[in-house]
CSV table of C-alpha atoms and ligand atoms in Angstrom, one decimal:
chain,number,residue,atom,x,y,z
A,250,MET,CA,10.7,115.2,46.9
A,251,PRO,CA,11.1,110.9,49.7
A,252,PRO,CA,14.5,110.2,49.7
A,253,GLU,CA,15.3,113.3,50.9
A,254,ARG,CA,11.8,113.0,53.9
A,255,GLN,CA,13.0,108.9,53.8
A,256,ASP,CA,17.2,110.2,55.1
A,257,VAL,CA,15.2,113.2,57.0
A,258,LEU,CA,13.4,110.4,59.8
A,259,ARG,CA,15.6,108.2,60.1
A,260,GLU,CA,18.2,111.2,61.3
A,261,LEU,CA,16.1,111.8,64.1
A,262,ALA,CA,15.1,108.3,64.8
A,263,GLU,CA,18.9,108.3,65.2
A,264,ARG,CA,18.8,110.9,67.1
A,265,VAL,CA,16.6,109.9,69.9
A,266,ARG,CA,18.5,106.7,69.5
A,267,ALA,CA,21.6,108.7,70.7
A,268,ASN,CA,19.7,110.1,73.3
A,269,ASN,CA,17.8,108.1,74.4
A,270,ASP,CA,18.1,108.0,78.5
A,271,GLU,CA,17.9,111.9,78.6
A,272,PHE,CA,14.3,111.3,76.2
A,273,THR,CA,13.5,108.2,78.4
A,274,LEU,CA,13.5,110.4,81.6
A,275,LEU,CA,12.1,113.5,80.4
A,276,GLU,CA,9.4,111.5,79.1
A,277,SER,CA,9.2,109.9,82.9
A,278,LEU,CA,9.3,113.0,84.7
A,279,ASP,CA,6.4,113.9,83.2
A,280,SER,CA,4.4,111.4,82.3
A,281,GLY,CA,5.0,110.0,85.6
A,282,LYS,CA,5.9,106.2,83.6
A,283,PRO,CA,8.2,104.1,85.4
A,284,LEU,CA,11.6,104.2,83.4
A,285,ASP,CA,11.6,100.5,82.1
A,286,VAL,CA,7.7,101.3,80.8
A,287,ALA,CA,9.0,105.2,79.0
A,288,GLN,CA,12.4,103.4,77.7
A,289,GLY,CA,10.4,101.1,76.0
A,290,GLU,CA,8.1,103.7,74.6
A,291,ILE,CA,11.4,105.5,73.3
A,292,GLU,CA,12.1,102.3,71.4
A,293,ARG,CA,8.4,102.9,70.5
A,294,ALA,CA,9.0,105.7,69.3
A,295,ILE,CA,12.2,105.2,67.0
A,296,SER,CA,10.8,102.7,65.6
A,297,TYR,CA,7.3,104.0,63.7
A,298,PHE,CA,10.1,107.0,62.6
A,299,GLU,CA,11.7,104.6,60.7
A,300,TYR,CA,8.6,102.8,59.5
A,301,TYR,CA,7.9,105.7,58.4
A,302,ALA,CA,11.3,106.7,56.7
A,303,GLY,CA,10.9,103.2,54.5
A,304,LEU,CA,6.7,103.8,53.8
A,305,CYS,CA,8.3,108.0,52.2
A,306,ARG,CA,9.5,104.9,49.3
A,307,SER,CA,5.5,103.7,49.2
A,308,ILE,CA,4.2,107.2,48.0
A,309,GLU,CA,3.1,106.7,44.6
A,310,GLY,CA,0.1,107.4,41.1
A,311,LYS,CA,-1.7,105.2,39.5
A,312,GLN,CA,-2.9,105.6,35.0
A,313,PHE,CA,-5.4,104.7,33.9
A,314,PRO,CA,-6.1,103.3,30.2
A,315,TYR,CA,-10.2,104.4,29.6
A,316,ASP,CA,-8.6,106.6,26.9
A,317,ALA,CA,-6.7,106.0,23.9
A,318,ASP,CA,-5.8,109.7,23.1
A,319,ALA,CA,-5.1,111.0,26.3
A,320,LEU,CA,-2.8,110.0,29.7
A,321,ILE,CA,-4.5,109.9,32.8
A,322,TYR,CA,-2.7,109.8,35.8
A,323,THR,CA,-2.6,110.4,39.9
A,324,ARG,CA,-0.6,112.5,42.2
A,325,ARG,CA,-0.1,111.9,45.7
A,326,GLU,CA,0.0,115.9,46.4
A,327,PRO,CA,0.8,116.9,50.5
A,328,TYR,CA,-1.6,118.6,51.8
A,329,GLY,CA,0.6,122.1,52.5
A,330,VAL,CA,0.4,122.7,56.5
A,331,VAL,CA,-1.3,120.2,59.3
A,332,GLY,CA,-2.3,120.3,62.6
A,333,GLN,CA,-1.8,117.8,65.1
A,334,ILE,CA,-2.7,117.8,69.1
A,335,ILE,CA,-1.8,115.4,70.9
A,336,PRO,CA,-2.8,113.6,74.7
A,337,TRP,CA,-0.7,113.3,77.8
A,338,ASN,CA,-0.8,109.2,78.4
A,339,PHE,CA,1.9,108.1,75.2
A,340,PRO,CA,3.6,111.3,75.0
A,341,PHE,CA,6.9,110.7,72.3
A,342,VAL,CA,4.6,107.7,71.4
A,343,MET,CA,2.4,110.4,69.7
A,344,VAL,CA,4.4,112.5,68.8
A,345,SER,CA,6.7,109.8,66.2
A,346,TYR,CA,2.6,108.4,64.8
A,347,LYS,CA,1.7,112.2,63.7
A,348,LEU,CA,5.0,113.5,62.5
A,349,GLY,CA,5.8,110.1,60.6
A,350,PRO,CA,3.0,110.2,58.6
A,351,ALA,CA,3.3,114.0,58.5
A,352,LEU,CA,6.7,114.6,57.1
A,353,ALA,CA,7.1,111.2,55.0
A,354,THR,CA,4.3,112.7,52.2
A,355,GLY,CA,5.7,116.5,52.7
A,356,ASN,CA,3.6,118.7,55.0
A,357,THR,CA,5.3,120.9,57.5
A,358,VAL,CA,3.1,120.9,60.9
A,359,VAL,CA,2.3,122.0,63.3
A,360,LEU,CA,2.3,120.5,66.1
A,361,LYS,CA,0.9,120.4,70.0
A,362,PRO,CA,2.0,118.5,73.1
A,363,ALA,CA,-1.1,118.1,75.8
A,364,GLU,CA,0.2,120.8,78.4
A,365,GLN,CA,0.9,117.7,81.2
A,366,THR,CA,3.2,115.8,79.3
A,367,PRO,CA,5.1,119.1,76.0
A,368,LEU,CA,9.3,118.1,77.8
A,369,THR,CA,9.9,115.4,75.0
A,370,ALA,CA,8.1,117.3,72.1
A,371,LEU,CA,9.7,120.1,72.8
A,372,ARG,CA,13.6,118.6,73.5
A,373,PHE,CA,13.1,116.7,70.0
A,374,ALA,CA,12.7,120.5,68.4
A,375,ARG,CA,15.7,121.2,69.0
A,376,GLU,CA,17.1,118.0,67.1
A,377,LEU,CA,13.9,118.5,63.7
A,378,GLN,CA,16.9,122.5,63.7
A,379,GLU,CA,18.9,120.7,62.8
A,380,VAL,CA,17.5,118.1,60.8
A,381,VAL,CA,14.7,119.7,59.1
A,382,PRO,CA,14.4,122.9,57.6
A,383,ASP,CA,12.8,126.0,59.1
A,384,GLY,CA,9.7,126.2,60.0
A,385,VAL,CA,8.3,122.7,58.2
A,386,VAL,CA,8.0,121.2,61.6
A,387,ASN,CA,6.4,123.8,64.6
A,388,VAL,CA,6.0,122.3,67.6
A,389,VAL,CA,3.7,125.1,70.0
A,390,SER,CA,2.8,123.7,73.5
A,391,GLY,CA,-0.2,125.1,75.2
A,392,PHE,CA,-3.9,124.5,76.8
A,393,GLY,CA,-6.4,123.2,74.8
A,394,GLU,CA,-8.4,126.4,73.9
A,395,GLU,CA,-5.7,128.2,73.7
A,396,ALA,CA,-3.8,127.2,71.9
A,397,GLY,CA,-5.6,123.2,70.7
A,398,ASP,CA,-9.0,125.4,69.6
A,399,PRO,CA,-6.9,128.4,67.0
A,400,LEU,CA,-5.3,125.2,65.2
A,401,THR,CA,-8.1,124.0,64.8
A,402,SER,CA,-9.9,126.5,63.1
A,403,HIS,CA,-7.3,128.6,61.4
A,404,GLN,CA,-8.4,128.3,57.7
A,405,GLU,CA,-4.9,127.8,56.1
A,406,VAL,CA,-5.0,124.6,58.1
A,407,ARG,CA,-5.7,122.3,55.8
A,408,LYS,CA,-5.8,118.5,57.3
A,409,VAL,CA,-6.5,118.1,61.2
A,410,ALA,CA,-5.2,115.3,63.6
A,411,PHE,CA,-5.8,114.5,66.8
A,412,THR,CA,-5.9,111.9,70.2
A,413,GLY,CA,-8.2,112.7,72.7
A,414,SER,CA,-11.5,112.6,74.6
A,415,THR,CA,-14.4,111.8,72.7
A,416,GLU,CA,-16.5,114.8,72.6
A,417,VAL,CA,-12.4,116.9,72.3
A,418,GLY,CA,-12.9,115.6,68.7
A,419,HIS,CA,-16.0,115.9,68.4
A,420,GLN,CA,-15.9,119.8,68.5
A,421,ILE,CA,-12.2,118.9,66.6
A,422,MET,CA,-14.9,118.2,63.2
A,423,ARG,CA,-16.8,121.4,63.2
A,424,ASN,CA,-13.9,123.5,63.5
A,425,ALA,CA,-12.7,121.7,60.4
A,426,ALA,CA,-16.3,121.3,59.2
A,427,ASN,CA,-16.7,124.7,58.8
A,428,ARG,CA,-13.5,124.4,56.3
A,429,THR,CA,-14.2,121.7,54.8
A,430,ALA,CA,-10.3,120.5,55.9
A,431,PRO,CA,-10.8,116.4,56.6
A,432,VAL,CA,-10.0,114.8,59.8
A,433,THR,CA,-8.6,111.9,61.1
A,434,LEU,CA,-9.6,111.3,65.3
A,435,GLU,CA,-7.8,108.5,67.8
A,436,LEU,CA,-10.3,108.9,70.6
A,437,GLY,CA,-11.7,107.0,72.7
A,438,GLY,CA,-12.6,103.3,74.1
A,439,LYS,CA,-15.0,101.6,76.6
A,440,SER,CA,-13.0,98.0,75.0
A,441,PRO,CA,-14.2,94.1,75.7
A,442,PHE,CA,-12.5,91.7,76.7
A,443,ILE,CA,-14.1,87.5,76.2
A,444,VAL,CA,-12.9,85.3,78.5
A,445,PHE,CA,-14.4,81.3,76.6
A,446,PRO,CA,-14.9,78.3,78.5
A,447,ASP,CA,-12.4,77.1,76.5
A,448,ALA,CA,-10.2,79.6,77.4
A,449,ASP,CA,-5.9,79.1,78.9
A,450,ILE,CA,-6.8,81.1,82.0
A,451,ASP,CA,-3.1,82.5,82.0
A,452,VAL,CA,-3.1,83.6,79.1
A,453,ALA,CA,-6.5,85.6,79.5
A,454,VAL,CA,-5.2,86.9,82.5
A,455,GLU,CA,-1.9,87.9,81.4
A,456,SER,CA,-3.8,89.8,77.9
A,457,VAL,CA,-5.9,91.2,79.8
A,458,ALA,CA,-4.1,92.4,83.1
A,459,GLY,CA,-0.9,93.2,81.2
A,460,VAL,CA,-2.6,96.4,79.8
A,461,MET,CA,-5.1,97.8,81.9
A,462,TYR,CA,-2.7,97.5,84.2
A,463,TYR,CA,-0.3,99.4,81.7
A,464,ASN,CA,0.0,102.6,82.0
A,465,THR,CA,-2.3,103.6,85.3
A,466,GLY,CA,-4.6,102.3,82.8
A,467,GLN,CA,-4.7,105.5,81.0
A,468,SER,CA,-5.0,103.8,77.2
A,469,CYS,CA,-7.9,103.8,74.9
A,470,ASP,CA,-7.6,100.6,74.3
A,471,ALA,CA,-7.3,99.5,77.6
A,472,PRO,CA,-9.9,96.3,77.9
A,473,SER,CA,-11.9,98.0,80.5
A,474,ARG,CA,-15.2,95.9,80.0
A,475,VAL,CA,-14.0,91.7,80.6
A,476,PHE,CA,-16.8,89.7,79.1
A,477,VAL,CA,-16.0,85.8,81.4
A,478,HIS,CA,-18.6,82.8,81.3
A,479,GLU,CA,-20.4,81.7,84.0
A,480,ASP,CA,-18.0,78.1,83.7
A,481,VAL,CA,-14.7,79.5,84.1
A,482,ARG,CA,-15.5,83.0,86.6
A,483,GLU,CA,-13.9,81.7,89.0
A,484,GLU,CA,-10.6,80.1,87.4
A,485,PHE,CA,-10.5,83.4,86.1
A,486,MET,CA,-11.3,85.4,89.2
A,487,ASP,CA,-9.2,84.0,91.6
A,488,ALA,CA,-6.0,83.6,89.1
A,489,PHE,CA,-6.4,88.4,87.9
A,490,LEU,CA,-6.9,89.2,91.5
A,491,GLU,CA,-3.5,87.7,92.3
A,492,ARG,CA,-2.1,88.5,89.1
A,493,THR,CA,-3.8,92.4,90.1
A,494,GLN,CA,-1.4,92.2,94.0
A,495,GLU,CA,1.8,91.4,91.9
A,496,GLU,CA,1.2,95.3,90.6
A,497,VAL,CA,4.1,97.5,92.3
A,498,VAL,CA,2.6,101.0,92.8
A,499,GLY,CA,5.0,103.8,93.5
A,500,ASP,CA,8.0,105.9,92.7
A,501,PRO,CA,8.7,106.0,88.8
A,502,LEU,CA,12.3,106.5,88.8
A,503,VAL,CA,12.6,103.6,91.4
A,504,GLU,CA,13.7,100.0,89.9
A,505,GLY,CA,10.4,97.2,90.7
A,506,THR,CA,7.7,99.9,90.3
A,507,THR,CA,5.2,98.7,87.8
A,508,MET,CA,2.1,101.3,88.5
A,509,GLY,CA,3.3,105.5,88.7
A,510,PRO,CA,1.0,107.3,89.8
A,511,LEU,CA,-1.7,108.7,87.3
A,512,VAL,CA,-0.9,111.9,85.0
A,513,SER,CA,-2.5,114.6,87.1
A,514,GLU,CA,-5.0,115.6,89.8
A,515,ALA,CA,-7.5,115.6,87.3
A,516,GLN,CA,-7.2,112.6,86.4
A,517,TYR,CA,-7.0,111.8,90.2
A,518,GLU,CA,-10.4,113.6,90.3
A,519,LYS,CA,-12.7,111.4,87.5
A,520,VAL,CA,-10.7,107.6,88.3
A,521,THR,CA,-11.2,108.3,92.7
A,522,GLY,CA,-14.6,109.2,91.6
A,523,TYR,CA,-15.5,106.8,89.9
A,524,LEU,CA,-14.7,103.8,92.2
A,525,ASP,CA,-17.2,105.8,93.7
A,526,ILE,CA,-19.6,105.6,91.4
A,527,GLY,CA,-19.0,101.7,90.9
A,528,ARG,CA,-19.5,100.6,94.3
A,529,GLU,CA,-22.5,103.6,94.6
A,530,GLU,CA,-23.7,101.2,91.6
A,531,GLY,CA,-23.5,97.4,93.5
A,532,ALA,CA,-20.9,96.0,92.0
A,533,THR,CA,-18.5,94.2,94.1
A,534,VAL,CA,-14.7,95.6,94.8
A,535,ALA,CA,-13.0,92.3,94.4
A,536,ALA,CA,-9.5,94.4,94.3
A,537,GLY,CA,-8.3,97.4,95.5
A,538,GLY,CA,-10.8,100.9,94.9
A,539,GLY,CA,-9.2,103.2,97.0
A,540,VAL,CA,-6.3,105.1,97.0
A,541,PRO,CA,-2.8,103.7,98.3
A,542,GLU,CA,-1.2,104.4,102.4
A,543,GLY,CA,1.6,105.4,103.6
A,544,ASP,CA,4.3,108.1,103.3
A,545,THR,CA,5.9,106.5,100.3
A,546,TYR,CA,2.8,107.7,98.1
A,547,GLY,CA,2.6,111.3,100.0
A,548,ASN,CA,2.9,113.5,97.3
A,549,GLY,CA,1.5,111.4,94.3
A,550,TRP,CA,-0.9,110.9,92.6
A,551,TYR,CA,-1.7,107.2,92.9
A,552,VAL,CA,-4.5,105.2,93.3
A,553,GLU,CA,-5.5,101.7,93.9
A,554,PRO,CA,-5.3,98.8,90.9
A,555,THR,CA,-9.5,98.5,90.9
A,556,VAL,CA,-11.4,94.9,89.6
A,557,PHE,CA,-15.4,95.5,89.3
A,558,SER,CA,-16.8,92.0,89.4
A,559,GLU,CA,-20.2,91.5,89.6
A,560,ALA,CA,-21.2,93.9,88.1
A,561,SER,CA,-23.1,94.6,84.9
A,562,ASN,CA,-23.3,96.0,81.6
A,563,ASP,CA,-25.2,99.1,82.1
A,564,MET,CA,-23.7,100.9,85.0
A,565,ARG,CA,-21.3,103.9,84.3
A,566,VAL,CA,-18.3,101.5,85.5
A,567,ALA,CA,-18.6,99.8,81.9
A,568,GLN,CA,-20.0,102.3,79.7
A,569,ASP,CA,-17.9,105.7,80.8
A,570,GLU,CA,-13.9,106.2,79.6
A,571,ILE,CA,-12.4,105.8,82.8
A,572,PHE,CA,-9.3,105.8,82.3
A,573,GLY,CA,-8.0,104.7,84.7
A,574,PRO,CA,-6.1,101.2,86.5
A,575,VAL,CA,-10.1,100.6,87.6
A,576,GLU,CA,-11.4,96.8,85.4
A,577,THR,CA,-15.0,96.1,85.1
A,578,VAL,CA,-15.7,92.2,84.9
A,579,ILE,CA,-18.8,91.1,84.2
A,580,THR,CA,-20.6,87.3,83.7
A,581,TRP,CA,-22.1,85.6,80.3
A,582,SER,CA,-24.0,82.8,79.7
A,583,ASP,CA,-25.2,83.6,76.4
A,584,TYR,CA,-23.4,84.2,73.3
A,585,ASP,CA,-26.2,86.3,71.4
A,586,GLU,CA,-26.6,88.4,75.0
A,587,MET,CA,-22.9,88.6,75.6
A,588,ILE,CA,-22.1,89.8,71.8
A,589,ARG,CA,-24.7,92.2,72.3
A,590,GLN,CA,-23.7,93.5,74.9
A,591,ALA,CA,-20.0,93.5,74.6
A,592,ASN,CA,-21.2,95.6,71.4
A,593,ASP,CA,-23.6,97.8,73.1
A,594,THR,CA,-21.1,100.9,73.9
A,595,GLU,CA,-20.4,104.2,72.4
A,596,TYR,CA,-17.2,103.1,71.0
A,597,GLY,CA,-15.7,100.6,68.9
A,598,LEU,CA,-12.4,101.1,69.4
A,599,ALA,CA,-11.1,97.7,70.7
A,600,ALA,CA,-12.2,94.3,72.3
A,601,GLY,CA,-10.1,90.9,72.6
A,602,MET,CA,-10.7,87.4,73.3
A,603,ALA,CA,-9.4,83.6,74.8
A,604,THR,CA,-10.2,81.2,73.4
A,605,GLU,CA,-8.1,78.3,71.3
A,606,ASN,CA,-11.4,77.4,69.4
A,607,ALA,CA,-10.7,79.3,66.1
A,608,SER,CA,-13.9,78.9,64.6
A,609,LEU,CA,-15.2,80.7,66.9
A,610,ALA,CA,-13.1,83.7,67.5
A,611,HIS,CA,-12.8,84.4,63.9
A,612,GLU,CA,-16.7,84.1,64.3
A,613,THR,CA,-16.6,86.4,67.6
A,614,ALA,CA,-13.9,88.3,65.5
A,615,ALA,CA,-15.9,89.5,62.8
A,616,GLU,CA,-19.9,90.0,65.1
A,617,LEU,CA,-17.7,92.9,67.3
A,618,GLU,CA,-17.5,96.6,66.2
A,619,ALA,CA,-14.2,96.8,67.2
A,620,GLY,CA,-11.1,98.7,65.1
A,621,ASN,CA,-8.9,96.1,66.2
A,622,VAL,CA,-9.6,92.5,67.2
A,623,TRP,CA,-7.0,91.3,69.4
A,624,VAL,CA,-7.2,86.6,70.0
A,625,ASN,CA,-5.2,85.1,73.1
A,626,LYS,CA,-3.1,88.9,73.4
A,627,TYR,CA,-4.4,92.8,73.3
A,628,ALA,CA,-2.9,95.5,72.6
A,629,THR,CA,0.2,94.4,70.3
A,630,LEU,CA,0.5,97.4,67.7
A,631,PRO,CA,3.9,96.6,65.2
A,632,PRO,CA,4.7,99.1,62.9
A,633,GLY,CA,2.8,98.9,59.5
A,634,VAL,CA,-0.2,97.5,61.1
A,635,PRO,CA,-3.6,99.6,61.1
A,636,PHE,CA,-5.0,101.1,63.6
A,637,GLY,CA,-8.4,102.7,64.5
A,638,GLY,CA,-11.6,103.0,65.5
A,639,TYR,CA,-15.5,102.1,64.3
A,640,LYS,CA,-17.9,104.7,66.2
A,641,GLN,CA,-17.1,107.5,68.9
A,642,SER,CA,-13.3,105.5,69.3
A,643,GLY,CA,-12.7,108.1,65.7
A,644,ILE,CA,-12.1,108.1,61.9
A,645,GLY,CA,-9.4,107.0,60.1
A,646,ARG,CA,-5.9,104.7,60.2
A,647,GLU,CA,-2.6,105.0,61.5
A,648,HIS,CA,0.3,103.4,61.3
A,649,THR,CA,0.0,101.1,58.2
A,650,ARG,CA,0.1,102.7,53.5
A,651,GLU,CA,-3.4,103.7,53.6
A,652,THR,CA,-2.6,106.9,56.5
A,653,LEU,CA,-0.3,108.7,54.2
A,654,LEU,CA,-3.9,108.6,52.0
A,655,ALA,CA,-4.9,110.7,55.2
A,656,TYR,CA,-1.9,112.8,54.6
A,657,THR,CA,-1.5,114.3,50.9
A,658,ARG,CA,-4.6,114.2,48.1
A,659,CYS,CA,-5.6,112.8,44.4
A,660,LYS,CA,-5.4,115.3,41.7
A,661,THR,CA,-6.7,113.4,39.0
A,662,VAL,CA,-4.1,115.2,34.7
A,663,ASP,CA,-5.8,114.6,32.1
A,664,ILE,CA,-3.9,114.6,29.0
A,665,ALA,CA,-4.4,114.7,25.3
A,666,THR,CA,-1.9,112.8,24.0
A,667,ASP,CA,-3.7,113.0,20.3
A,668,ARG,CA,-1.8,116.1,18.8
A,669,SER,CA,-0.3,116.1,15.4
A,670,PRO,CA,3.4,116.1,16.0
A,671,MET,CA,4.5,120.0,14.8
B,127,LIG,P1,-7.6,115.5,76.1
B,127,LIG,O1,-9.0,115.6,74.8
B,127,LIG,O2,-8.4,116.9,77.2
B,127,LIG,O3,-6.7,116.7,76.1
B,127,LIG,C1,-6.5,116.2,74.7
B,127,LIG,C2,-5.7,117.2,73.8
B,127,LIG,O4,-6.2,117.8,73.2
B,127,LIG,C3,-4.1,117.6,74.5
B,127,LIG,O5,-3.3,118.6,74.7
B,127,LIG,C4,-5.4,118.9,74.7
B,127,LIG,O6,-4.4,120.3,75.3
B,127,LIG,C5,-6.0,119.2,73.0
B,127,LIG,N1,-7.5,119.9,73.8
B,127,LIG,C6,-7.9,120.3,74.2
B,127,LIG,N2,-8.6,121.1,74.6
B,127,LIG,C7,-9.2,121.5,73.5
B,127,LIG,C8,-9.9,122.0,72.3
B,127,LIG,N3,-11.2,122.3,72.6
B,127,LIG,N4,-9.6,122.6,70.8
B,127,LIG,C9,-7.5,122.1,70.7
B,127,LIG,N5,-7.4,120.9,71.9
B,127,LIG,C10,-7.9,120.8,72.8
B,127,LIG,O7,-8.9,115.0,77.2
B,127,LIG,P2,-7.8,114.8,78.9
B,127,LIG,O8,-8.7,117.1,78.8
B,127,LIG,O9,-6.9,115.6,78.6
B,127,LIG,O10,-8.8,114.0,79.4
B,127,LIG,C11,-10.0,113.6,79.6
B,127,LIG,C12,-10.4,111.7,79.1
B,127,LIG,O11,-10.4,111.8,77.8
B,127,LIG,C13,-9.4,111.0,79.9
B,127,LIG,O12,-9.7,110.3,80.5
B,127,LIG,C14,-10.0,109.9,78.6
B,127,LIG,O13,-11.1,109.5,79.5
B,127,LIG,C15,-10.0,110.8,77.1
B,127,LIG,N6,-8.7,110.1,76.8
B,127,LIG,C16,-8.5,109.7,75.9
B,127,LIG,C17,-7.1,110.1,75.2
B,127,LIG,C18,-7.1,108.9,74.0
B,127,LIG,O14,-5.8,108.0,73.8
B,127,LIG,N7,-7.8,108.9,72.8
B,127,LIG,C19,-5.5,110.8,76.0
B,127,LIG,C20,-6.3,111.5,77.1
B,127,LIG,C21,-7.2,111.9,76.9
B,128,LIG,MG1,-10.4,118.0,77.9
């Protein structure tokens, strides 16, 4: 029942809090995140477990007064077994995003962490063992094809939730379609950030750089296409390049490092490949563009924070999700054309803008095809606020009350009340 589930989720949050340092170190070692970044994410996961603990108390049905001789009501029931597959970019945060709503609604779960970063999920399984009844949560690590695919095609997995690449998202949807299992998908992005001529440039620079370089650019909602108005282009670029130079690339375990390596060799090959593609397409390398030199970097998948300027929206570096610290800057002058280009992408996860004009901000927010739009800030996602994509960026909204609906089925019960008394 919901009160017991609430206790369970609270207890899980407490146990992570009590072992915060251990979770932080594991997360950093596994993913290459600087320690303070990893710490922030463990705390974020704790706050999501607590949020979903609270949401347990908001599960409710409805009653329909449309027949005088009947009591008609709905129940929200769990699916049973839910399959959840998560990626490597925010390993433990993703555990909280996925387990939170599934447990709050009374489902059982098979959770598959990413093969690159299973450690915090496996460490958490030890706590789960002591807090959750046997069989309720099963952490199954493994590769996508061997462990993920069977999970999404299994007849008895009644609902599937996935965060990862759009390509695998399509495959998962096809598998689920064979048995009409619902899916929630949180996929890729190529999010625009618009700098208007009246923007506070410091705010614009920090909104973009603070997320683009966070986690070495491996965020689905990274603002990876900047549309800067020609009147402020120079001012913005000067400040943005200066901010880019402030990134300290290096060992994640050394204090002061702001940017660790990419997660894996595959990701390194992908990102450095795009550094070449950008040059070949004729974008200007305004910063970075390569791999840092020196012994410190001998054994890591490091890349330099990179800015491509003089880019156009049809270049591959402006269309493809690179998933590395690579910013693409496009200059604009005509509002309608800029909006058209901002929306001219297969993705629609997020968008941002910097302007001091409130009316313009509302108008532009309405015109952008994106599930989340930030103004004079970027990617703040407090628990409770919906997150999710338009177009190829996904289906469903996470982190909010509506998420509970995705983890429950609606049953309508209609009872005749006009029977004569016994
Ligand atoms: P991926 O989508 O292949 O992997 C994500 C998760 O899906 C992992 O747990 C993986 O084991 C699993 N998986 C892989 N193939 C599967 C299959 N056939 N059936 C079921 N599960 C499967 O992503 P990958 O290859 O690690 O990264 C490639 C690109 O995807 C990245 O460069 C980035 O552009 C994008 N990506 C987006 C993420 C997001 O937050 N939306 C997260 C991770 C990657
Ligand atoms: Mg893959």
